[in-house]
Each structure stands twice: as structure tokens, then as C-alpha cells.
mmCIF file of C-alpha atoms in Angstrom:
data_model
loop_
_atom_site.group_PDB
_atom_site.id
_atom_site.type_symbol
_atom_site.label_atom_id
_atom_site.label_comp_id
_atom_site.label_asym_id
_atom_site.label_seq_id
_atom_site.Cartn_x
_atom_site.Cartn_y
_atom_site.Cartn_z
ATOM 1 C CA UNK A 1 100.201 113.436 82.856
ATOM 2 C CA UNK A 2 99.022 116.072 84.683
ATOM 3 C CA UNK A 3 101.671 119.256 86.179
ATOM 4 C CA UNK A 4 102.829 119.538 89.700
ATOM 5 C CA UNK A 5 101.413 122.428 90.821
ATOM 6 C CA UNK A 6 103.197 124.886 93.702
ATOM 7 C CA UNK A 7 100.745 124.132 95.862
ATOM 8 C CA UNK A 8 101.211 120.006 96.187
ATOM 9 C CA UNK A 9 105.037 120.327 95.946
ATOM 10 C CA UNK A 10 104.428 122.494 98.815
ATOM 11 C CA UNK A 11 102.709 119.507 100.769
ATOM 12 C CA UNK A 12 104.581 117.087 99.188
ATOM 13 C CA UNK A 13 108.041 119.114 100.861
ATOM 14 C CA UNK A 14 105.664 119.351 104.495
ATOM 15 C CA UNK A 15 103.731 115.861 104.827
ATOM 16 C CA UNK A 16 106.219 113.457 103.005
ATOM 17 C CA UNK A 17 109.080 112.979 105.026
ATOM 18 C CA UNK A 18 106.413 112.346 108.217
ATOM 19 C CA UNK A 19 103.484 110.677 107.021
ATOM 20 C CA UNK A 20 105.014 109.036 103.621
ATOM 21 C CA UNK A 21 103.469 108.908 99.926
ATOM 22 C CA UNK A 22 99.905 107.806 101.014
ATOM 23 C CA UNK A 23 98.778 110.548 102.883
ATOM 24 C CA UNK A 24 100.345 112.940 100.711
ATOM 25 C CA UNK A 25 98.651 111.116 97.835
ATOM 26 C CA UNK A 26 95.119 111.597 99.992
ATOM 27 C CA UNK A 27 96.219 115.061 100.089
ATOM 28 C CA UNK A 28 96.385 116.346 97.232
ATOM 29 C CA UNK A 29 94.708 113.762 94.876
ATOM 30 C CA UNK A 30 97.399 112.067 92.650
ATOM 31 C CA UNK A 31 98.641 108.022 93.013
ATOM 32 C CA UNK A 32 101.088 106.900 95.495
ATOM 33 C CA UNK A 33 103.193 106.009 92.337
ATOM 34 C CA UNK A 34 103.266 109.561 91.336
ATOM 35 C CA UNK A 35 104.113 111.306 95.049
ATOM 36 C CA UNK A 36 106.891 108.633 95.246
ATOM 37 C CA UNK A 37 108.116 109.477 91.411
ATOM 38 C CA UNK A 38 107.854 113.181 92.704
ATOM 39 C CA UNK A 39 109.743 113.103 95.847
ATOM 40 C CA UNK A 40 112.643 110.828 94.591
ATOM 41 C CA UNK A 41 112.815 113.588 91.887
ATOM 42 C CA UNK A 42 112.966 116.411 94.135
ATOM 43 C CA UNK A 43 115.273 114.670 96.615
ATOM 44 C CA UNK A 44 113.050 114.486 99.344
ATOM 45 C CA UNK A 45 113.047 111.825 101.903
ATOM 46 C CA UNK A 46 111.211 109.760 104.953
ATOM 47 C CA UNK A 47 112.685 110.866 107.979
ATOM 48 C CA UNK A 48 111.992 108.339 110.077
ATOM 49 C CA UNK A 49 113.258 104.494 109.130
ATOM 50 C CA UNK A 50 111.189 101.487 110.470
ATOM 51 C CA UNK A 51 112.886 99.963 113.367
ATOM 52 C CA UNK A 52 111.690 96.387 112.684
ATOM 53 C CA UNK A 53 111.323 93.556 115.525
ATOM 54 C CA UNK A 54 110.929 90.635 115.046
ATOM 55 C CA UNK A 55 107.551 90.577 116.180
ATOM 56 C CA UNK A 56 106.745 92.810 113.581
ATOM 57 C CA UNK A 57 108.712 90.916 111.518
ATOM 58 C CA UNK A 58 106.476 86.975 112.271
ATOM 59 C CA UNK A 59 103.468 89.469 111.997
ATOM 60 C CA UNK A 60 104.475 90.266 108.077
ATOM 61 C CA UNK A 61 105.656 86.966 107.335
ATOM 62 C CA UNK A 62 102.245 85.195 108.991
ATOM 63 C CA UNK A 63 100.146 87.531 107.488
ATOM 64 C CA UNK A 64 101.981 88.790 104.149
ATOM 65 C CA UNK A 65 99.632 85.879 102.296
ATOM 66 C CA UNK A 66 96.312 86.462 103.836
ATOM 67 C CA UNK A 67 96.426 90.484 104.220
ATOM 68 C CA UNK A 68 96.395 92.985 101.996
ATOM 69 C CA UNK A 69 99.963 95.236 102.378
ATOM 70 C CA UNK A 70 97.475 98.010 103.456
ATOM 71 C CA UNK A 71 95.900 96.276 106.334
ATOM 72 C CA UNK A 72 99.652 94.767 107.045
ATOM 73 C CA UNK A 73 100.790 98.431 107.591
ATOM 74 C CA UNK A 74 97.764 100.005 109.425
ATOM 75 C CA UNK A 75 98.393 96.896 111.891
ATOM 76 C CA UNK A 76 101.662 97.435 112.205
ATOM 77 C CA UNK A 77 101.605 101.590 112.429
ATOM 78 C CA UNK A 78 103.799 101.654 109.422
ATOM 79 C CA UNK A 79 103.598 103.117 105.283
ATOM 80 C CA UNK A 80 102.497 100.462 102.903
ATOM 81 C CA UNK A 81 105.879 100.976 101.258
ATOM 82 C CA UNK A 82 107.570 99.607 104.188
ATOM 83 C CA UNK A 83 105.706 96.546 104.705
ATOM 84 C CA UNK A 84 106.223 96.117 101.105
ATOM 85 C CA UNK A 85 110.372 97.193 101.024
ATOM 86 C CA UNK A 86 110.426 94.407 104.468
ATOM 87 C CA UNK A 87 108.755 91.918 102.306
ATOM 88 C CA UNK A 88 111.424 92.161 99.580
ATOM 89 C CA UNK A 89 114.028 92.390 101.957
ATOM 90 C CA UNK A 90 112.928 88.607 103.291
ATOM 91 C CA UNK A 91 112.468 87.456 99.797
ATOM 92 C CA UNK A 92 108.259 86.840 100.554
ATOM 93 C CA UNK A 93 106.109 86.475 97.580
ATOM 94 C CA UNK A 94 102.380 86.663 97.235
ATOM 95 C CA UNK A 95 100.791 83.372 96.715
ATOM 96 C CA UNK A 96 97.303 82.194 95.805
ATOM 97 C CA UNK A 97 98.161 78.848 94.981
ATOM 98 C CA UNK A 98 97.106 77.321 98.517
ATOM 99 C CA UNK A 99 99.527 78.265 100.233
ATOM 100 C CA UNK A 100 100.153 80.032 103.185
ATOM 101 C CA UNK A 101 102.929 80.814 105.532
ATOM 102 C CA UNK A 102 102.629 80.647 109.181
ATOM 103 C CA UNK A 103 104.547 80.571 112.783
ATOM 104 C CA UNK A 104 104.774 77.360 114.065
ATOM 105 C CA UNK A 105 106.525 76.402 117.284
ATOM 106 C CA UNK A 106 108.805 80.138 116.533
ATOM 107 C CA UNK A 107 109.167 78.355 112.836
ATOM 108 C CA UNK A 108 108.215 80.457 109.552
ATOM 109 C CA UNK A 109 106.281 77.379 107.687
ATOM 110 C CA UNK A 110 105.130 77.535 104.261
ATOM 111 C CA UNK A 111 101.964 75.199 104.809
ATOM 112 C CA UNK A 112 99.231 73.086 102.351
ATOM 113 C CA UNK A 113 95.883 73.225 103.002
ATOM 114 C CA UNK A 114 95.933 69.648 104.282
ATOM 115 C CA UNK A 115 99.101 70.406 106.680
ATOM 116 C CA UNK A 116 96.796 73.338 107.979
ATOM 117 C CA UNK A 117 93.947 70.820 108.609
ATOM 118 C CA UNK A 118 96.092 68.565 110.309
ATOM 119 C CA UNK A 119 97.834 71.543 112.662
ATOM 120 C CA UNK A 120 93.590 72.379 113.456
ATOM 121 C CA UNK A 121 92.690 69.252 114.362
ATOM 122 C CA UNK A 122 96.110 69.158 116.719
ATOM 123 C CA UNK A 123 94.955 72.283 118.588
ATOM 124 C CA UNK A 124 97.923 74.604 117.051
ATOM 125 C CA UNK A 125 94.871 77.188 115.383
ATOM 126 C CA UNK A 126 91.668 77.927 116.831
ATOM 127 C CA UNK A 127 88.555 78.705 114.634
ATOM 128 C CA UNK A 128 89.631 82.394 114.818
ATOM 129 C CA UNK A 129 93.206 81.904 113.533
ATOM 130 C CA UNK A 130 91.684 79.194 111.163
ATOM 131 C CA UNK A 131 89.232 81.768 109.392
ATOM 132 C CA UNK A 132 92.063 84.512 109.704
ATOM 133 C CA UNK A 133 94.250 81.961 107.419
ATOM 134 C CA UNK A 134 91.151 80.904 105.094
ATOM 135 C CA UNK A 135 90.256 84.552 104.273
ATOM 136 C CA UNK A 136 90.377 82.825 100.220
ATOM 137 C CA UNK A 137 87.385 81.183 98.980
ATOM 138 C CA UNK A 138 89.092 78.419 97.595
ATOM 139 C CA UNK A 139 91.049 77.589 100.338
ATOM 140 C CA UNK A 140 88.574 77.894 102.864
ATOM 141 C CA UNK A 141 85.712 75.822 100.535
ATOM 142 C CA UNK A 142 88.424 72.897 100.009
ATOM 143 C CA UNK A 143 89.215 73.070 104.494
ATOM 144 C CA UNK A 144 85.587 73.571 104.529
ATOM 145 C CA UNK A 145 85.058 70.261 102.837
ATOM 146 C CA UNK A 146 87.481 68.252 104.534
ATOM 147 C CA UNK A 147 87.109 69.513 108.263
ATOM 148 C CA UNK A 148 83.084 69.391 107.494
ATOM 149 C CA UNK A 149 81.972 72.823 107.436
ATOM 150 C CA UNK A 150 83.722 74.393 110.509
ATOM 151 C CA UNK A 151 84.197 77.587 108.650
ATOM 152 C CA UNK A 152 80.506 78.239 107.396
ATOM 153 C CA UNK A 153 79.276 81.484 108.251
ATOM 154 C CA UNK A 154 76.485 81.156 110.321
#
């Protein structure tokens, strides 16, 4: 493992507590992991905490299963390690077992591939929101094959 050096402590002390452990990580070269490590070591803090509302909030849960935590937090404007401390908060889990959660009717749902077919063919999704939801090969091949092909790339 590698030695802090002056110089990224330095950065670590000026572009942590603003921008959080991923830009300082850009900064200077090192893992998110290790700024984190760093700065809990050396006492140093995020100054700002996420105010979270609760569209934010449907945003995370809706997406948390079909987005990566990166494109989750560059959506939302926050760190990755927010999106990821909210998700633990609300007890979410990743899941590539079919499964994906969505808002329905102000309702977080936990859906099956065949519920989401049946919610498309109701008018509840669009072919936008459908793909958006299918971004899995497997689960957009099995809707593909029951809904016949609606989400072939043309």
C-alpha cells in the first residue's frame, strides 16, 4: 500500500468535505476506498448532508435495480456514497433475479417480469420507461419474447 504523500492529504483536507471521495480520488489517483479510509482517519468530514425528498427518494428506489449507483448520483447531483448510504437506510438490495422495483399509482412495487408485461400492455409504461426497466438482457429477451419483440433495437 502505497504512502500518503503531503501533497494529496493536502487535497484530500481542500476537496473532500465539498466534492466527497470521488473527485478527490480523480484527483490525486488512489480508490474511493482509500480517500474514504484516509479521511475517516484524519477526521475529516462532508460538509454538506443530502437533504433527501421524496422525489429523490422514488427516483433511487425506481431506479436503484436498473442503474448503476454512479449514474443514480450524477442524476440526482449527489456522491455515489450517498445514493449508496440512502439505499441502506431503506433496506434496498441489488437484484438480478428478474426483478425490479417500480412506482406504481405513488406505490414502491417489487414487480416480475410478467407483472411488468401486464402493467405495458395496461398503458402504466411506455416503450421508453419499458426499455429504461429492461436495461438486462435477460429480462428484456424473456419481455421481448412474450410482448413479441417490442424492445428490438432497430
Amino acid at each position: 500500500m502505497r504512502r500518503w504523500s503531503k501533497e494529496e492529504i493536502e487535497v484530500l483536507r481542500k476537496v473532500y468535505p465539498d466534492a466527497g471521495a470521488k473527485k478527490v480520488a480523480e484527483l490525486i489517483g488512489r480508490s474511493v476506498d482509500s480517500v474514504v479510509a484516509k479521511a475517516k482517519e484524519l477526521g475529516i468530514r462532508r460538509k454538506r448532508k443530502v437533504v433527501w425528498t421524496d422525489e429523490m427518494v422514488g427516483f433511487l428506489v425506481s431506479n436503484y435495480n436498473v442503474m448503476t449507483m454512479d449514474e443514480i448520483a450524477e442524476y440526482l447531483g449527489v456522491d455515489s456514497v450517498d445514493v449508496l448510504n440512502k439505499a441502506r437506510q431503506l433496506g434496498l438490495k441489488k437484484n438480478h433475479h428478474g426483478r425490479v422495483t417500480v412506482v406504481v399509482d405513488d406505490e414502491y412495487v417489487t414487480l416480475e417480469p410478467d407483472d411488468i408485461i401486464m402493467l405495458y400492455e395496461n398503458g402504466y409504461f411506455d416503450n421508453l420507461e419499458l426499455r429504461r426497466l429492461c436495461r438486462f438482457k435477460f429480462f428484456r429477451d424473456y419481455i421481448n419474447s412474450k410482448i413479441g419483440g417490442v424492445l428490438e433495437r432497430h
